[in-house]
Amino acid sequence: MNVLSKSIWVGVVILGLVGCSDSPNGETAVAHSYQQIAAPVGQVTLGTIPLKAVVAGAVVPDQKAQIASRLMGYIKDFDVKVGQKVQAGDLLFSIDSNDVNSQILQAQSAYQQALAALEDAKLDYDRFSKLYKEDSVSKQQFDKVSLQYKVAKENLVSARSGFNQARSQLNYANVKAPFDGIVVEKLAVAGALAAPGNPVLVLENLTSLSVRTQVSEDLFAVLRNGDEAEVRIDGQPQPIMATIYTLVSAADPRSRTHTVKLSLPSVVNVNSGTFARVGFKRGERQTMMVPKSAIVNRSGIEGVFVVKDGTAYFHMVRLGESIGNRIEIKAGVNLGDQIVIDNNQSILNGDKIIAVSKTDDIKGAA
């Protein structure tokens, strides 16, 4: 290599060294003027987080009914649709009453015949009673007529009962809502044959909802009526506190789990059948916690500013669970570290921190 080539190479190396910076990131040096920022400072402290056993559940209505007809007959009209709200007493559907009307006519005819038979039996009884007193008929003849009169009275009572029952069946031709609710399912169509015990539609009251879940035997043993649990429901942005009101002591023979029901607040707007996760408290654990306002996000990295000798240093942290306005720190700081707990969005690594109370007027100073 000649002298000229060596000179050029040395010059390139020198220029490269001049262009490099002291930045740990290896970036081109940029002059940074450190700020003095007034900000509240607090310690990383211990906090308590409840230990939870989380189980799957579902939202269920407290009132649910499968509506069936008490009459055998064809469904004539449907007066409601799926999703429709109804009030107690509203007409849901009606049954063709032709068969019922025929039964009423038959029962009425039987009643009239029994009434006529009783009138004849009474005339015979009155006549034979007079003759028996005059010794014109034997006791055996009088007893026979008396028995016929008694049977006629009993037949009239039976016929009257049958007539009244037949007429009452006509009321069942119009099926009405037993409570306020929403029609959630139709199990038959107009023209189909309805029979007692065969559901025609399903009605639910969604103003009073619960969460139903199955829990293991060891968890069931520590639960009590009135205990609260955290419920997370699909579609709800925040967890909901629910209260246990039913603990079924009999375990399912297959899964060996117990049914638990929790009442939801009436303000919750959710559909029945929605998936839920129920967190039952099972003790507590201690962990490092800081105010949520202490967390800053820099380019997708979450961290806090630790203050040492009045200088702020950014520490990347690993976050855990949140409790109210505080959040768990799993790694990245030590217990007792002094950190900036608010007014930290404009702070840069190396800035000088003037510690103030959080209630003070906080302003940045150049």
Short mmCIF file of C-alpha atoms in Angstrom, two decimals:
data_model
loop_
_atom_site.label_atom_id
_atom_site.label_comp_id
_atom_site.label_asym_id
_atom_site.label_seq_id
_atom_site.Cartn_x
_atom_site.Cartn_y
_atom_site.Cartn_z
CA MET A 1 0.00 0.00 0.00
CA ASN A 2 1.49 3.44 -0.98
CA VAL A 3 1.65 6.51 1.24
CA LEU A 4 -1.29 8.21 -0.50
CA SER A 5 -3.61 5.23 0.10
CA LYS A 6 -2.64 5.07 3.77
CA SER A 7 -3.40 8.77 4.17
CA ILE A 8 -6.87 8.40 2.63
CA TRP A 9 -7.69 5.39 4.88
CA VAL A 10 -6.66 7.21 8.05
CA GLY A 11 -8.79 10.18 7.06
CA VAL A 12 -11.87 7.99 6.61
CA VAL A 13 -11.40 6.39 10.04
CA ILE A 14 -11.02 9.79 11.70
CA LEU A 15 -14.16 11.10 10.02
CA GLY A 16 -16.05 8.00 11.15
CA LEU A 17 -15.02 8.49 14.76
CA VAL A 18 -16.02 12.13 14.64
CA GLY A 19 -19.44 11.19 13.23
CA CYS A 20 -20.13 8.60 15.97
CA SER A 21 -21.87 9.65 19.17
CA ASP A 22 -21.76 8.60 22.79
CA SER A 23 -25.43 7.51 22.52
CA PRO A 24 -25.95 3.97 23.83
CA ASN A 25 -28.32 3.42 20.93
CA GLY A 26 -25.56 4.18 18.47
CA GLU A 27 -27.51 7.06 16.93
CA THR A 28 -25.99 10.23 15.57
CA ALA A 29 -25.26 12.61 18.41
CA VAL A 30 -27.99 15.16 19.00
CA ALA A 31 -27.56 17.87 21.58
CA HIS A 32 -30.12 17.39 24.38
CA SER A 33 -30.88 20.14 26.84
CA TYR A 34 -32.20 18.54 30.04
CA GLN A 35 -35.38 19.97 31.54
CA GLN A 36 -36.33 20.71 35.08
CA ILE A 37 -39.86 19.39 35.63
CA ALA A 38 -42.03 19.74 38.71
CA ALA A 39 -43.83 16.44 39.27
CA PRO A 40 -45.25 14.41 42.16
CA VAL A 41 -42.97 11.63 43.35
CA GLY A 42 -44.00 8.54 45.31
CA GLN A 43 -42.68 5.16 46.35
CA VAL A 44 -43.21 1.71 44.91
CA THR A 45 -45.21 0.11 47.72
CA LEU A 46 -46.75 -3.23 48.60
CA GLY A 47 -50.39 -3.76 47.78
CA THR A 48 -52.88 -6.58 48.19
CA ILE A 49 -54.49 -8.40 45.27
CA PRO A 50 -57.18 -11.04 45.82
CA LEU A 51 -56.47 -14.56 44.63
CA LYS A 52 -59.26 -15.77 42.36
CA ALA A 53 -60.59 -19.02 41.03
CA VAL A 54 -62.07 -18.24 37.61
CA VAL A 55 -64.81 -20.51 36.23
CA ALA A 56 -67.03 -20.32 33.17
CA GLY A 57 -70.72 -19.50 33.44
CA ALA A 58 -73.68 -18.10 31.55
CA VAL A 59 -76.24 -15.36 32.04
CA VAL A 60 -79.70 -16.78 32.81
CA PRO A 61 -83.06 -15.09 33.50
CA ASP A 62 -84.59 -15.45 36.95
CA GLN A 63 -87.97 -15.99 35.26
CA LYS A 64 -88.27 -18.28 32.26
CA ALA A 65 -91.34 -20.18 31.13
CA GLN A 66 -92.16 -22.60 28.36
CA ILE A 67 -95.70 -21.62 27.45
CA ALA A 68 -98.02 -24.48 26.49
CA SER A 69 -101.73 -24.80 25.83
CA ARG A 70 -103.97 -26.46 28.38
CA LEU A 71 -106.24 -27.50 25.53
CA MET A 72 -105.81 -30.03 22.78
CA GLY A 73 -106.45 -28.13 19.56
CA TYR A 74 -105.01 -26.39 16.54
CA ILE A 75 -103.17 -23.10 16.96
CA LYS A 76 -105.37 -20.52 15.29
CA ASP A 77 -103.44 -17.26 15.64
CA PHE A 78 -100.04 -16.08 16.88
CA ASP A 79 -100.25 -12.57 18.29
CA VAL A 80 -96.52 -12.16 19.07
CA LYS A 81 -93.16 -12.44 17.33
CA VAL A 82 -89.74 -13.55 18.57
CA GLY A 83 -88.03 -10.62 20.30
CA GLN A 84 -91.30 -8.89 21.13
CA LYS A 85 -91.83 -7.50 24.62
CA VAL A 86 -95.09 -8.42 26.33
CA GLN A 87 -96.86 -7.47 29.53
CA ALA A 88 -98.50 -9.87 31.94
CA GLY A 89 -101.97 -10.68 30.59
CA ASP A 90 -101.15 -9.93 26.93
CA LEU A 91 -102.52 -12.45 24.42
CA LEU A 92 -99.78 -14.74 23.07
CA PHE A 93 -101.72 -17.16 20.87
CA SER A 94 -105.17 -18.72 20.58
CA ILE A 95 -106.46 -22.25 20.05
CA ASP A 96 -109.32 -23.19 17.73
CA SER A 97 -112.28 -23.50 20.12
CA ASN A 98 -114.65 -25.51 17.91
CA ASP A 99 -113.96 -28.71 19.84
CA VAL A 100 -114.40 -26.88 23.12
CA ASN A 101 -117.74 -25.45 22.00
CA SER A 102 -118.91 -28.96 21.13
CA GLN A 103 -117.89 -30.17 24.59
CA ILE A 104 -119.79 -27.28 26.16
CA LEU A 105 -122.95 -28.15 24.23
CA GLN A 106 -122.66 -31.79 25.28
CA ALA A 107 -122.12 -30.87 28.91
CA GLN A 108 -125.02 -28.43 28.79
CA SER A 109 -127.30 -31.10 27.37
CA ALA A 110 -126.22 -33.55 30.07
CA TYR A 111 -126.92 -30.94 32.73
CA GLN A 112 -130.39 -30.23 31.39
CA GLN A 113 -131.17 -33.95 31.28
CA ALA A 114 -129.98 -34.37 34.86
CA LEU A 115 -132.11 -31.41 35.90
CA ALA A 116 -135.19 -32.91 34.25
CA ALA A 117 -134.48 -36.31 35.80
CA LEU A 118 -134.22 -34.72 39.23
CA GLU A 119 -137.56 -32.98 38.78
CA ASP A 120 -139.21 -36.30 37.88
CA ALA A 121 -137.48 -38.07 40.77
CA LYS A 122 -138.66 -35.38 43.19
CA LEU A 123 -142.27 -35.71 42.02
CA ASP A 124 -142.09 -39.48 42.55
CA TYR A 125 -140.48 -39.01 45.96
CA ASP A 126 -143.12 -36.52 47.11
CA ARG A 127 -145.95 -38.78 45.90
CA PHE A 128 -144.54 -41.97 47.43
CA SER A 129 -143.73 -40.15 50.67
CA LYS A 130 -147.43 -39.23 51.03
CA LEU A 131 -148.57 -42.74 50.11
CA TYR A 132 -146.11 -44.30 52.56
CA LYS A 133 -147.51 -42.18 55.37
CA GLU A 134 -150.98 -43.46 54.43
CA ASP A 135 -149.67 -47.07 54.40
CA SER A 136 -150.64 -47.26 50.73
CA VAL A 137 -147.17 -48.43 49.61
CA SER A 138 -144.64 -50.72 51.22
CA LYS A 139 -141.43 -49.55 52.82
CA GLN A 140 -139.47 -51.35 50.12
CA GLN A 141 -141.23 -49.36 47.39
CA PHE A 142 -140.67 -46.08 49.26
CA ASP A 143 -136.95 -46.85 49.81
CA LYS A 144 -136.52 -47.55 46.10
CA VAL A 145 -138.03 -44.20 45.13
CA SER A 146 -135.97 -42.43 47.82
CA LEU A 147 -132.79 -43.95 46.41
CA GLN A 148 -133.71 -42.85 42.89
CA TYR A 149 -134.26 -39.31 44.18
CA LYS A 150 -130.87 -39.32 45.92
CA VAL A 151 -129.09 -40.59 42.81
CA ALA A 152 -130.84 -37.92 40.69
CA LYS A 153 -129.54 -35.19 43.00
CA GLU A 154 -126.00 -36.59 42.81
CA ASN A 155 -126.24 -36.83 39.03
CA LEU A 156 -127.27 -33.19 38.84
CA VAL A 157 -124.26 -32.12 40.93
CA SER A 158 -121.96 -34.10 38.64
CA ALA A 159 -123.59 -32.71 35.48
CA ARG A 160 -123.37 -29.15 36.78
CA SER A 161 -119.67 -29.65 37.56
CA GLY A 162 -119.05 -31.03 34.06
CA PHE A 163 -120.88 -28.12 32.48
CA ASN A 164 -118.90 -25.55 34.47
CA GLN A 165 -115.64 -27.30 33.67
CA ALA A 166 -116.47 -27.37 29.96
CA ARG A 167 -117.24 -23.66 30.00
CA SER A 168 -113.98 -22.92 31.85
CA GLN A 169 -112.05 -24.69 29.10
CA LEU A 170 -113.09 -21.90 26.77
CA ASN A 171 -110.91 -19.52 28.81
CA TYR A 172 -107.88 -21.65 27.97
CA ALA A 173 -108.40 -21.11 24.25
CA ASN A 174 -106.70 -17.73 24.65
CA VAL A 175 -103.20 -18.19 26.08
CA LYS A 176 -101.86 -15.10 27.86
CA ALA A 177 -98.46 -14.04 29.22
CA PRO A 178 -98.02 -15.00 32.90
CA PHE A 179 -95.46 -12.21 33.50
CA ASP A 180 -93.72 -9.28 31.81
CA GLY A 181 -91.03 -10.51 29.47
CA ILE A 182 -89.68 -11.09 25.98
CA VAL A 183 -90.61 -13.85 23.56
CA VAL A 184 -87.27 -15.55 22.89
CA GLU A 185 -88.36 -18.63 20.95
CA LYS A 186 -91.36 -20.01 19.04
CA LEU A 187 -91.62 -23.80 19.01
CA ALA A 188 -94.72 -24.13 16.82
CA VAL A 189 -96.50 -22.40 13.95
CA ALA A 190 -100.09 -21.41 13.27
CA GLY A 191 -102.07 -24.47 12.23
CA ALA A 192 -99.99 -26.89 14.29
CA LEU A 193 -101.67 -29.14 16.82
CA ALA A 194 -101.15 -27.97 20.39
CA ALA A 195 -101.40 -30.36 23.30
CA PRO A 196 -101.04 -29.98 27.07
CA GLY A 197 -97.39 -30.28 28.07
CA ASN A 198 -96.01 -29.45 24.61
CA PRO A 199 -94.39 -25.97 24.68
CA VAL A 200 -95.47 -23.51 22.01
CA LEU A 201 -93.14 -20.62 22.85
CA VAL A 202 -90.55 -19.52 25.43
CA LEU A 203 -90.90 -16.36 27.50
CA GLU A 204 -88.10 -14.78 29.57
CA ASN A 205 -88.01 -11.87 31.98
CA LEU A 206 -84.73 -10.05 31.24
CA THR A 207 -85.20 -7.37 33.91
CA SER A 208 -83.90 -9.78 36.55
CA LEU A 209 -80.79 -11.73 35.53
CA SER A 210 -78.35 -14.10 37.19
CA VAL A 211 -75.13 -15.88 36.33
CA ARG A 212 -75.18 -19.64 36.64
CA THR A 213 -71.95 -21.61 36.96
CA GLN A 214 -70.58 -24.96 38.12
CA VAL A 215 -67.77 -25.08 40.68
CA SER A 216 -65.55 -27.83 42.06
CA GLU A 217 -66.24 -29.40 45.45
CA ASP A 218 -63.25 -27.74 47.14
CA LEU A 219 -64.27 -24.28 45.91
CA PHE A 220 -67.91 -24.89 46.82
CA ALA A 221 -66.87 -25.66 50.40
CA VAL A 222 -65.61 -22.09 50.98
CA LEU A 223 -68.46 -20.20 49.27
CA ARG A 224 -71.30 -18.62 51.24
CA ASN A 225 -74.57 -16.93 50.32
CA GLY A 226 -73.98 -13.19 50.17
CA ASP A 227 -70.36 -13.51 48.99
CA GLU A 228 -69.44 -11.29 46.06
CA ALA A 229 -67.60 -12.36 42.93
CA GLU A 230 -66.22 -10.50 39.94
CA VAL A 231 -68.05 -11.34 36.72
CA ARG A 232 -66.72 -10.56 33.26
CA ILE A 233 -69.40 -10.78 30.57
CA ASP A 234 -68.76 -10.78 26.85
CA GLY A 235 -69.69 -7.39 25.43
CA GLN A 236 -69.39 -5.57 28.77
CA PRO A 237 -66.36 -3.24 28.99
CA GLN A 238 -65.96 -3.50 32.75
CA PRO A 239 -66.26 -6.37 35.24
CA ILE A 240 -69.44 -6.53 37.31
CA MET A 241 -69.76 -7.44 40.97
CA ALA A 242 -72.40 -10.13 41.52
CA THR A 243 -73.73 -11.65 44.75
CA ILE A 244 -74.15 -15.37 45.47
CA TYR A 245 -77.76 -16.25 46.34
CA THR A 246 -78.03 -19.95 45.49
CA LEU A 247 -75.67 -22.78 46.45
CA VAL A 248 -76.91 -26.21 45.39
CA SER A 249 -75.49 -28.74 47.84
CA ALA A 250 -76.26 -31.75 45.63
CA ALA A 251 -73.35 -32.34 43.25
CA ASP A 252 -73.77 -33.33 39.63
CA PRO A 253 -73.08 -37.10 39.60
CA ARG A 254 -71.09 -36.92 36.37
CA SER A 255 -68.93 -33.82 36.76
CA ARG A 256 -68.88 -33.77 40.59
CA THR A 257 -69.53 -30.03 40.46
CA HIS A 258 -72.06 -27.85 42.26
CA THR A 259 -74.42 -25.25 40.81
CA VAL A 260 -73.92 -21.68 42.01
CA LYS A 261 -76.13 -18.72 41.07
CA LEU A 262 -75.18 -15.07 41.43
CA SER A 263 -77.56 -12.12 41.06
CA LEU A 264 -76.56 -9.35 38.65
CA PRO A 265 -77.35 -5.65 39.20
CA SER A 266 -80.57 -4.58 37.47
CA VAL A 267 -78.69 -1.95 35.44
CA VAL A 268 -76.83 -4.62 33.44
CA ASN A 269 -78.07 -4.75 29.83
CA VAL A 270 -77.19 -8.19 28.50
CA ASN A 271 -78.96 -11.09 26.81
CA SER A 272 -79.57 -14.44 28.44
CA GLY A 273 -77.17 -17.16 27.39
CA THR A 274 -74.21 -14.76 27.16
CA PHE A 275 -70.88 -16.31 28.19
CA ALA A 276 -69.47 -15.12 31.52
CA ARG A 277 -66.32 -15.66 33.56
CA VAL A 278 -66.78 -15.67 37.33
CA GLY A 279 -63.84 -14.90 39.62
CA PHE A 280 -64.35 -16.21 43.16
CA LYS A 281 -62.00 -14.82 45.81
CA ARG A 282 -59.71 -17.40 47.42
CA GLY A 283 -57.38 -15.43 49.67
CA GLU A 284 -54.94 -12.59 48.94
CA ARG A 285 -51.37 -12.02 47.80
CA GLN A 286 -48.99 -9.08 48.29
CA THR A 287 -47.20 -7.50 45.36
CA MET A 288 -45.51 -4.26 44.26
CA MET A 289 -48.02 -1.65 43.13
CA VAL A 290 -47.96 1.90 41.76
CA PRO A 291 -50.63 4.40 40.69
CA LYS A 292 -51.81 3.85 37.12
CA SER A 293 -50.87 7.45 36.40
CA ALA A 294 -47.20 6.53 36.94
CA ILE A 295 -47.17 4.33 33.82
CA VAL A 296 -45.90 5.92 30.60
CA ASN A 297 -45.78 4.39 27.14
CA ARG A 298 -42.80 5.14 24.96
CA SER A 299 -42.95 3.65 21.47
CA GLY A 300 -45.07 0.76 22.68
CA ILE A 301 -42.90 0.09 25.74
CA GLU A 302 -44.53 0.59 29.13
CA GLY A 303 -42.44 1.87 32.00
CA VAL A 304 -42.01 4.32 34.85
CA PHE A 305 -39.53 7.08 35.61
CA VAL A 306 -37.40 6.20 38.63
CA VAL A 307 -35.96 9.24 40.39
CA LYS A 308 -32.38 8.96 41.72
CA ASP A 309 -30.56 12.01 43.08
CA GLY A 310 -33.18 14.23 41.45
CA THR A 311 -32.73 12.70 37.99
CA ALA A 312 -35.37 10.71 36.07
CA TYR A 313 -34.43 7.35 34.57
CA PHE A 314 -36.87 5.40 32.40
CA HIS A 315 -37.35 1.80 33.56
CA MET A 316 -39.24 -0.68 31.41
CA VAL A 317 -41.69 -2.64 33.58
CA ARG A 318 -43.88 -5.72 33.33
CA LEU A 319 -47.44 -5.00 34.44
CA GLY A 320 -49.89 -7.27 36.24
CA GLU A 321 -53.43 -6.90 37.57
CA SER A 322 -55.24 -3.63 38.24
CA ILE A 323 -57.09 -2.85 41.46
CA GLY A 324 -58.94 0.46 41.34
CA ASN A 325 -56.50 3.22 40.40
CA ARG A 326 -53.42 1.12 41.17
CA ILE A 327 -51.62 -1.47 39.07
CA GLU A 328 -49.27 -4.33 39.83
CA ILE A 329 -45.59 -4.16 38.79
CA LYS A 330 -44.16 -7.64 38.28
CA ALA A 331 -40.64 -6.60 37.22
CA GLY A 332 -38.55 -3.55 36.38
CA VAL A 333 -38.42 -1.70 39.71
CA ASN A 334 -37.66 -2.44 43.34
CA LEU A 335 -39.80 -2.00 46.41
CA GLY A 336 -39.24 1.49 47.83
CA ASP A 337 -37.99 3.04 44.57
CA GLN A 338 -38.93 6.69 44.13
CA ILE A 339 -40.95 7.16 40.94
CA VAL A 340 -42.77 9.98 39.17
CA ILE A 341 -46.47 9.29 39.72
CA ASP A 342 -48.01 11.98 37.47
CA ASN A 343 -47.16 14.78 35.01
CA ASN A 344 -44.73 12.37 33.37
CA GLN A 345 -45.70 12.43 29.70
CA SER A 346 -43.14 15.08 28.71
CA ILE A 347 -40.26 13.72 30.83
CA LEU A 348 -37.14 12.46 29.04
CA ASN A 349 -34.37 10.26 30.35
CA GLY A 350 -32.01 12.40 32.41
CA ASP A 351 -34.41 15.25 33.12
CA LYS A 352 -34.22 16.86 36.55
CA ILE A 353 -37.25 16.33 38.75
CA ILE A 354 -38.50 18.82 41.31
CA ALA A 355 -40.67 16.79 43.68
CA VAL A 356 -44.01 18.42 44.52
CA SER A 357 -47.29 17.36 46.08
CA LYS A 358 -49.86 16.04 43.63
CA THR A 359 -52.21 18.84 44.67
CA ASP A 360 -49.65 21.53 43.81
CA ASP A 361 -49.68 23.47 40.57
CA ILE A 362 -47.46 21.26 38.38
CA LYS A 363 -45.62 22.94 35.54
CA GLY A 364 -42.58 22.06 33.48
CA ALA A 365 -39.58 24.37 33.63
CA ALA A 366 -36.90 24.61 30.94
#
